[in-house]
Amino acid sequence: MTHPDSGFAAIAAREDGLQRGLTSGQMSMIAIGGAIGTGLFLGSGFAIGFAGPSVLVSYAIGALIAILLIGCLAEMTVAHPTAGSFGAYAEHYVSPWAGFAVRYAYWASIVLAVGTEVTAVALYMQYWFPGTPAWMWIALFSAALVFVNAMSVDVFGNVEYLFSTIKIAAIVAFIVIGSWLVYAAPAAGPIGFKNYLQHQGFFPNGGAGMWTGVIVSIFSYLGIEMVAVAAGEAKDPQRAITGAFKAAMLRLVVFYMLTLGLMLAIVPWTAAGNGHSPFVMAMEALHVPGAAGLINFVILVAALSAMNSQLYITTRTMFSLSRAGQAPERFGRLSKRGVPVAALSLSCAGIAIAAALSVLYPKGSFMLMMAISMFGAMFTWLMIFVTHYCFRRRWGREGQPRLAFRMWAFPWLTLLGAALMLAIMATTAFTREFEMTLLTGVPFMLALSALYYLRYRKR
């Protein structure tokens, strides 16, 4: 009987040459850096507008899906630590088309997500410099982060560690200060958990509004899967991967749920759910001198951190596509520092799109970019669950070694994750703000499939 790992070795060998310089701590920060960014600090404002206080349920459902995804990814990544990650797993365990589609859908999604982060950076800078053109800030910060990513994986890892440390410290400080203020607030004052039930109750827009908030929560948690891609450059893959997944899972759930819960107690959802950063609004409501400006700096760092991680991930995904013979060969070449610079240059496309949209649609560019980028993200998450199901079925045959890390309650939790992702994808078709998700995503997938069968299938 053929061991599943024997065929995968050829896929992993294609991606040799990347430098294994990332520690477990840096990998944890990469996951947090990607997942705690604009989705929490700015996107949560849109989610609150949809769901009201029931956004806590929305983010709890999103957290459940993220935890299930982490479990599936951890099992596969410990078995196969490679930069191709879930794209390579889909290629080997589902079909070559699946690997092609997952890589390109994910790459396109994260390229556009880079655009949402840099668009948010421009919005944050306009807090201090109102009236300045967004494209100027987009160009300035993009150039700095592209330089960081072009240096080496060590430089990238150190910068990302610093960024993530700043925003984690700020979130912890917000949780501590916010908890004390809510606890000490007078009963007759404007601050308190009574805000959960005022203004039309806990479910002001019903179950439909709460479920729509789940879509934004998925966008917020998007990035947790990045640690699986970074495994291809980890010093000690098995230890680093399991430690990074567990740390990221705990921190994400605690940070998201506690911060949202406190924000809703400090600022009524009718004020927080207006598309502005509810973090800044919460600090303004506390009337602490300079606090709003400090929080604005922190969320600026958070957006830069997420953008930094996303540039790294899109570069490695395009590198993997090139090494698989599914993208031009030059994108698989490495610099003397072990960086696929050509793939990095191509992955800056989202920055150019963001700059153009900031000029054409200055008020709606963020929401439009988020809606379009969501399809690739949701498709990738869905395929991770499908791939894990196929992976475990093949690995579970008699006579094969025990996995070092195992997903819980297989196959039920894997199937639950897939079902929830399908339901969320279907919901976007009935939500005005996300109607572009399927309208752009489905034709994109059809075009990808046609490209694969016409050009790459024989390869």
Coordinates of C-alpha atoms in Angstrom, one line a residue:
M1 CA 0.0 0.0 0.0
T2 CA 1.4 3.5 -0.9
H3 CA 1.9 5.8 1.9
P4 CA 0.2 9.2 1.4
D5 CA 3.4 11.0 2.2
S6 CA 5.4 9.4 -0.6
G7 CA 3.6 11.2 -3.3
F8 CA 3.6 14.5 -1.4
A9 CA 7.4 14.5 -1.1
A10 CA 7.7 15.5 -4.8
I11 CA 5.3 18.5 -4.2
A12 CA 7.3 19.6 -1.2
A13 CA 10.6 19.2 -3.1
R14 CA 9.5 21.8 -5.7
E15 CA 9.5 24.5 -3.0
D16 CA 13.1 24.0 -1.7
G17 CA 15.2 27.1 -1.3
L18 CA 13.2 29.1 1.1
Q19 CA 15.1 30.0 4.3
R20 CA 13.9 28.3 7.5
G21 CA 14.4 31.3 9.8
L22 CA 11.1 31.7 11.6
T23 CA 10.8 30.9 15.3
S24 CA 7.6 29.6 17.0
G25 CA 7.1 33.1 18.6
Q26 CA 7.4 34.8 15.2
M27 CA 5.0 32.3 13.6
S28 CA 2.4 33.0 16.4
M29 CA 2.8 36.7 15.7
I30 CA 2.4 36.2 11.9
A31 CA -1.0 34.5 12.6
I32 CA -2.1 37.2 15.0
G33 CA -0.7 39.9 12.7
G34 CA -2.8 38.7 9.8
A35 CA -6.0 38.2 11.9
I36 CA -5.9 41.2 14.2
G37 CA -6.0 44.1 11.9
T38 CA -8.6 46.1 10.0
G39 CA -11.2 43.4 10.4
L40 CA -11.3 44.0 14.2
F41 CA -10.4 47.7 14.4
L42 CA -12.5 48.9 11.5
G43 CA -14.5 46.0 10.1
S44 CA -16.2 45.4 13.5
G45 CA -17.9 48.7 13.1
F46 CA -19.7 47.4 10.0
A47 CA -20.6 44.1 11.8
I48 CA -22.1 46.1 14.7
G49 CA -24.2 48.0 12.2
F50 CA -25.6 44.8 10.9
A51 CA -26.1 42.9 14.1
G52 CA -26.2 45.4 17.0
P53 CA -25.2 43.8 20.3
S54 CA -25.8 40.3 18.8
V55 CA -22.5 40.9 17.0
L56 CA -21.1 39.0 20.0
V57 CA -23.0 35.9 18.7
S58 CA -21.8 36.7 15.2
Y59 CA -18.1 36.7 16.2
A60 CA -18.6 33.6 18.4
I61 CA -19.9 31.7 15.4
G62 CA -16.9 33.1 13.4
A63 CA -14.6 32.0 16.2
L64 CA -16.0 28.5 16.2
I65 CA -15.3 28.2 12.5
A66 CA -11.8 29.6 12.9
I67 CA -11.1 27.1 15.7
L68 CA -12.3 24.2 13.6
L69 CA -10.2 25.5 10.7
I70 CA -7.1 25.7 12.9
G71 CA -7.6 22.1 14.0
C72 CA -7.8 20.9 10.5
L73 CA -4.8 22.9 9.3
A74 CA -2.7 22.0 12.3
E75 CA -3.1 18.3 11.6
M76 CA -2.2 18.6 7.9
T77 CA 0.6 21.2 8.5
V78 CA 2.4 19.1 11.1
A79 CA 2.3 16.2 8.6
H80 CA 3.4 18.3 5.7
P81 CA 5.2 21.6 6.6
T82 CA 5.6 23.4 3.2
A83 CA 5.0 26.9 1.8
G84 CA 2.4 25.5 -0.6
S85 CA 0.3 24.6 2.5
F86 CA -3.4 24.1 1.9
G87 CA -2.9 24.6 -1.8
A88 CA -0.4 21.8 -2.0
Y89 CA -2.6 19.6 0.3
A90 CA -5.6 20.2 -2.0
E91 CA -3.5 19.3 -5.1
H92 CA -2.4 16.0 -3.5
Y93 CA -5.4 14.9 -1.6
V94 CA -8.4 16.3 -3.6
S95 CA -7.2 16.9 -7.2
P96 CA -4.7 19.0 -9.2
W97 CA -7.5 21.4 -10.2
A98 CA -8.4 21.9 -6.5
G99 CA -4.8 22.8 -5.7
F100 CA -4.7 25.3 -8.7
A101 CA -8.1 26.8 -7.7
V102 CA -7.3 27.1 -4.0
R103 CA -3.9 28.8 -4.6
Y104 CA -5.2 31.3 -7.1
A105 CA -8.4 32.1 -5.2
Y106 CA -6.5 32.6 -2.0
W107 CA -3.8 34.7 -3.7
A108 CA -6.4 37.0 -5.3
S109 CA -8.3 37.3 -2.0
I110 CA -5.2 38.2 0.1
V111 CA -4.0 40.6 -2.7
L112 CA -7.3 42.4 -2.4
A113 CA -7.1 42.2 1.4
V114 CA -3.8 44.0 1.2
G115 CA -5.8 46.7 -0.6
T116 CA -8.3 46.9 2.3
E117 CA -5.6 47.3 4.9
V118 CA -3.7 50.0 3.0
T119 CA -7.1 51.8 2.4
A120 CA -7.7 51.7 6.1
V121 CA -4.2 53.1 6.7
A122 CA -5.1 56.1 4.6
L123 CA -8.3 56.6 6.6
Y124 CA -6.4 56.4 9.9
M125 CA -3.8 59.0 8.7
Q126 CA -6.6 61.4 7.8
Y127 CA -7.6 61.4 11.5
W128 CA -4.5 63.5 12.1
F129 CA -4.3 65.1 8.6
P130 CA -7.8 65.7 7.4
G131 CA -8.2 66.5 3.7
T132 CA -4.9 64.9 2.6
P133 CA -5.2 62.6 -0.4
A134 CA -5.5 58.9 0.4
W135 CA -3.2 57.8 -2.4
M136 CA -0.3 59.7 -0.9
W137 CA -0.4 57.6 2.4
I138 CA -1.1 54.4 0.4
A139 CA 2.1 55.0 -1.7
L140 CA 4.3 55.9 1.3
F141 CA 3.4 53.0 3.6
S142 CA 3.3 50.5 0.8
A143 CA 6.8 51.3 -0.3
A144 CA 8.1 50.8 3.3
L145 CA 6.5 47.4 3.7
V146 CA 7.5 46.2 0.3
F147 CA 11.1 47.0 1.2
V148 CA 10.8 45.1 4.5
N149 CA 9.4 42.0 2.7
A150 CA 12.2 42.2 0.0
M151 CA 15.0 42.1 2.6
S152 CA 14.8 38.6 4.1
V153 CA 12.4 36.4 6.1
D154 CA 14.4 37.3 9.3
V155 CA 13.7 41.0 8.8
F156 CA 10.1 40.4 8.0
G157 CA 9.7 38.1 11.1
N158 CA 11.3 40.7 13.4
V159 CA 9.2 43.6 12.0
E160 CA 6.0 41.6 12.3
Y161 CA 6.9 40.5 15.8
L162 CA 7.3 44.2 16.8
F163 CA 4.1 45.3 15.1
S164 CA 2.1 42.5 16.7
T165 CA 3.6 43.1 20.2
I166 CA 2.5 46.8 20.0
K167 CA -1.1 45.9 19.1
I168 CA -1.4 43.0 21.6
A169 CA -0.1 45.3 24.4
A170 CA -2.7 48.0 23.3
I171 CA -5.5 45.4 23.2
V172 CA -4.6 44.1 26.7
A173 CA -4.5 47.7 28.0
F174 CA -7.9 48.4 26.4
I175 CA -9.3 45.3 28.1
V176 CA -7.9 46.2 31.5
I177 CA -9.0 49.9 31.4
G178 CA -12.3 49.1 29.8
S179 CA -13.1 46.4 32.3
W180 CA -12.4 48.8 35.2
L181 CA -14.4 51.6 33.7
V182 CA -17.4 49.4 33.1
Y183 CA -17.2 47.9 36.6
A184 CA -16.9 51.3 38.2
A185 CA -19.5 53.1 36.1
P186 CA -22.5 54.5 38.0
A187 CA -25.7 52.7 37.3
A188 CA -27.4 55.9 36.0
G189 CA -24.5 56.7 33.7
P190 CA -24.1 56.0 29.9
I191 CA -21.6 53.2 30.4
G192 CA -22.6 49.7 31.3
F193 CA -24.0 46.3 30.0
K194 CA -27.4 47.9 29.9
N195 CA -26.3 49.2 26.4
Y196 CA -26.7 45.6 25.2
L197 CA -30.5 45.7 25.7
Q198 CA -31.2 49.4 24.9
H199 CA -32.0 50.6 21.4
Q200 CA -34.3 47.8 20.3
G201 CA -32.7 45.0 22.3
F202 CA -30.0 42.5 21.9
F203 CA -31.1 41.5 18.3
P204 CA -32.2 44.8 16.9
N205 CA -32.1 43.5 13.3
G206 CA -33.2 40.0 14.1
G207 CA -31.5 36.7 13.4
A208 CA -30.8 37.9 9.8
G209 CA -28.7 40.8 11.0
M210 CA -26.8 38.6 13.4
W211 CA -26.0 36.1 10.6
T212 CA -24.9 38.9 8.3
G213 CA -22.5 39.9 11.0
V214 CA -20.9 36.5 10.7
I215 CA -19.7 37.4 7.2
V216 CA -17.7 40.3 8.5
S217 CA -16.4 38.1 11.4
I218 CA -15.0 35.7 8.8
F219 CA -13.2 38.6 7.1
S220 CA -11.9 39.7 10.6
Y221 CA -10.6 36.2 11.4
L222 CA -9.1 35.8 7.9
G223 CA -5.3 35.5 8.4
I224 CA -5.3 32.8 11.0
E225 CA -4.4 30.3 8.2
M226 CA -1.2 32.3 7.4
V227 CA 0.8 30.3 9.9
A228 CA 0.3 27.2 7.8
V229 CA 2.0 28.9 4.9
A230 CA 4.8 30.2 7.1
A231 CA 5.5 26.6 8.2
G232 CA 7.6 26.2 5.0
E233 CA 10.1 28.7 6.6
A234 CA 10.0 27.5 10.2
K235 CA 13.1 26.4 12.1
D236 CA 11.5 23.5 13.9
P237 CA 8.2 22.9 12.0
Q238 CA 6.4 20.5 14.3
R239 CA 7.0 22.3 17.5
A240 CA 6.6 25.7 16.0
I241 CA 3.4 24.9 14.2
T242 CA 1.5 23.3 17.1
G243 CA 2.7 26.1 19.5
A244 CA 1.7 28.9 17.0
F245 CA -1.7 27.4 16.3
K246 CA -2.6 27.0 20.0
A247 CA -1.3 30.4 21.0
A248 CA -3.0 32.2 18.1
M249 CA -6.3 30.4 18.7
L250 CA -6.5 31.4 22.4
R251 CA -5.4 35.0 21.8
L252 CA -7.8 35.6 18.9
V253 CA -10.9 34.3 20.7
V254 CA -10.1 36.2 23.9
F255 CA -9.1 39.4 22.2
Y256 CA -12.1 39.5 19.8
M257 CA -14.8 38.6 22.3
L258 CA -13.6 40.7 25.2
T259 CA -12.8 43.8 23.2
L260 CA -16.2 43.7 21.4
G261 CA -18.0 43.1 24.6
L262 CA -16.4 46.1 26.3
M263 CA -16.8 48.4 23.3
L264 CA -20.6 47.7 23.2
A265 CA -20.8 48.4 27.0
I266 CA -18.9 51.7 26.6
V267 CA -20.5 53.0 23.3
P268 CA -24.1 52.2 22.3
W269 CA -24.2 50.1 19.2
T270 CA -26.2 52.8 17.3
A271 CA -23.1 55.0 17.6
A272 CA -20.4 52.3 17.1
G273 CA -22.0 50.7 14.1
N274 CA -21.4 53.5 11.7
G275 CA -18.4 52.2 9.8
H276 CA -15.9 54.2 11.8
S277 CA -13.5 52.5 14.2
P278 CA -15.4 51.7 17.3
F279 CA -12.1 51.6 19.2
V280 CA -11.5 55.3 18.6
M281 CA -15.1 56.1 19.4
A282 CA -14.9 54.2 22.7
M283 CA -11.8 56.1 23.8
E284 CA -13.4 59.4 22.7
A285 CA -16.4 58.5 24.8
L286 CA -14.2 58.1 27.9
H287 CA -12.8 61.7 27.5
V288 CA -9.3 60.6 28.4
P289 CA -6.9 63.3 27.0
G290 CA -4.9 61.9 24.0
A291 CA -6.4 58.5 24.3
A292 CA -8.2 58.6 21.0
G293 CA -5.1 59.6 19.1
L294 CA -3.1 56.9 20.8
I295 CA -5.7 54.2 19.9
N296 CA -5.6 55.6 16.3
F297 CA -1.9 55.0 16.3
V298 CA -2.3 51.5 17.5
I299 CA -4.9 50.6 14.9
L300 CA -2.6 52.2 12.3
V301 CA 0.1 49.8 13.4
A302 CA -2.4 46.9 13.4
A303 CA -3.3 47.6 9.8
L304 CA 0.4 47.8 8.8
S305 CA 1.0 44.6 10.6
A306 CA -1.8 42.8 8.8
M307 CA -0.6 44.2 5.5
N308 CA 2.9 43.1 6.2
S309 CA 1.8 39.5 6.9
Q310 CA -0.5 39.6 3.8
L311 CA 2.3 40.7 1.5
Y312 CA 4.4 37.8 2.9
I313 CA 1.7 35.2 2.3
T314 CA 0.7 36.3 -1.2
T315 CA 4.3 36.3 -2.2
R316 CA 4.8 32.7 -1.0
T317 CA 1.5 31.6 -2.5
M318 CA 2.5 32.9 -6.0
F319 CA 6.0 31.3 -5.4
S320 CA 4.3 28.0 -4.8
L321 CA 2.1 28.4 -8.0
S322 CA 5.2 29.1 -10.0
R323 CA 7.1 26.1 -8.7
A324 CA 4.1 24.0 -9.5
G325 CA 4.3 25.1 -13.1
Q326 CA 1.0 27.0 -12.8
A327 CA 2.4 30.5 -13.1
P328 CA 5.4 32.1 -15.0
E329 CA 8.7 30.7 -14.0
R330 CA 10.2 34.0 -12.9
F331 CA 7.8 34.1 -9.9
G332 CA 9.5 31.0 -8.5
R333 CA 13.0 32.5 -8.5
L334 CA 14.6 33.5 -5.3
S335 CA 16.9 36.4 -4.5
K336 CA 20.3 36.0 -2.8
R337 CA 18.4 36.5 0.5
G338 CA 16.0 33.7 -0.3
V339 CA 13.0 36.0 -1.2
P340 CA 10.8 35.5 -4.3
V341 CA 11.1 39.2 -5.2
A342 CA 9.2 38.9 -8.6
A343 CA 6.3 37.2 -6.8
L344 CA 6.4 40.1 -4.2
S345 CA 6.2 42.7 -7.0
L346 CA 3.1 41.0 -8.6
S347 CA 1.5 40.7 -5.2
C348 CA 1.5 44.5 -4.9
A349 CA -1.4 44.6 -7.4
G350 CA -3.9 45.0 -4.5
I351 CA -2.1 48.2 -3.5
A352 CA -2.5 49.7 -7.0
I353 CA -6.2 48.7 -7.0
A354 CA -6.7 50.3 -3.6
A355 CA -5.0 53.5 -4.7
A356 CA -7.3 53.7 -7.8
L357 CA -10.5 53.0 -5.8
S358 CA -9.5 55.6 -3.1
V359 CA -9.6 58.2 -5.9
L360 CA -12.7 56.9 -7.7
Y361 CA -14.8 55.9 -4.7
P362 CA -13.3 57.6 -1.7
K363 CA -16.2 56.8 0.7
G364 CA -17.1 53.3 -0.3
S365 CA -13.7 51.9 -1.4
F366 CA -13.1 49.9 1.9
M367 CA -16.5 48.1 1.8
L368 CA -16.2 47.4 -1.9
M369 CA -12.7 45.9 -1.5
M370 CA -13.8 43.8 1.4
A371 CA -16.9 42.4 -0.4
I372 CA -14.8 41.4 -3.5
S373 CA -12.0 39.8 -1.5
M374 CA -14.4 37.7 0.6
F375 CA -15.1 35.1 -2.1
G376 CA -11.6 33.8 -2.4
A377 CA -11.2 33.7 1.4
M378 CA -14.5 31.8 1.9
F379 CA -13.7 29.4 -0.9
T380 CA -10.3 28.7 0.6
W381 CA -11.7 28.1 4.0
L382 CA -14.3 25.8 2.6
M383 CA -11.7 23.8 0.6
I384 CA -9.5 23.5 3.7
F385 CA -12.3 21.6 5.4
V386 CA -12.9 19.5 2.2
T387 CA -9.2 18.8 1.9
H388 CA -8.9 17.7 5.5
Y389 CA -11.7 15.3 5.1
C390 CA -9.9 13.7 2.1
F391 CA -6.6 13.8 3.9
R392 CA -7.8 12.0 6.9
R393 CA -9.7 9.4 4.9
R394 CA -6.4 8.5 3.0
W395 CA -4.1 8.8 6.0
G396 CA -6.4 6.7 8.1
R397 CA -5.9 3.5 6.2
E398 CA -4.5 0.5 8.0
G399 CA -0.8 0.3 8.5
Q400 CA 0.0 4.0 8.3
P401 CA 1.7 5.9 11.2
R402 CA -0.2 7.8 13.9
L403 CA -0.5 11.6 13.2
A404 CA 1.5 13.8 15.6
F405 CA -1.5 16.1 15.9
R406 CA -5.1 15.1 15.3
M407 CA -8.3 17.1 14.7
W408 CA -11.0 16.5 17.2
A409 CA -14.2 14.5 16.5
F410 CA -13.4 13.7 12.9
P411 CA -15.4 13.7 10.6
W412 CA -18.2 15.5 12.3
L413 CA -16.5 18.8 13.2
T414 CA -14.8 18.9 9.8
L415 CA -18.2 18.5 8.1
L416 CA -19.7 21.1 10.4
G417 CA -17.0 23.6 9.4
A418 CA -17.7 22.9 5.7
A419 CA -21.5 23.3 6.1
L420 CA -21.1 26.6 8.0
M421 CA -18.9 28.0 5.3
L422 CA -21.3 27.0 2.5
A423 CA -24.1 28.7 4.4
I424 CA -22.1 31.9 4.8
M425 CA -21.2 31.9 1.1
A426 CA -24.8 31.5 0.2
T427 CA -25.9 34.3 2.5
T428 CA -23.8 36.9 0.6
A429 CA -26.1 36.6 -2.4
F430 CA -29.0 38.0 -0.3
T431 CA -27.0 40.8 1.4
R432 CA -26.8 44.1 -0.4
E433 CA -23.4 45.1 1.0
F434 CA -21.9 41.7 -0.1
E435 CA -23.7 41.2 -3.4
M436 CA -20.5 41.7 -5.3
T437 CA -18.9 38.7 -3.5
L438 CA -20.6 36.1 -5.6
L439 CA -21.1 38.4 -8.6
T440 CA -17.3 38.7 -9.0
G441 CA -16.3 35.4 -7.4
V442 CA -18.2 32.9 -9.4
P443 CA -17.1 34.3 -12.8
F444 CA -13.5 34.4 -11.4
M445 CA -13.7 30.8 -10.5
L446 CA -15.1 29.9 -13.9
A447 CA -12.3 31.7 -15.6
L448 CA -9.8 30.0 -13.4
S449 CA -11.2 26.6 -14.3
A450 CA -11.2 27.4 -18.0
L451 CA -7.5 28.5 -17.7
Y452 CA -6.6 25.3 -15.9
Y453 CA -8.3 22.9 -18.3
L454 CA -7.1 24.7 -21.4
R455 CA -3.5 25.4 -20.4
Y456 CA -2.3 23.6 -17.2
R457 CA -4.2 20.3 -17.0
K458 CA -1.7 18.4 -19.2
R459 CA 1.2 19.7 -17.1

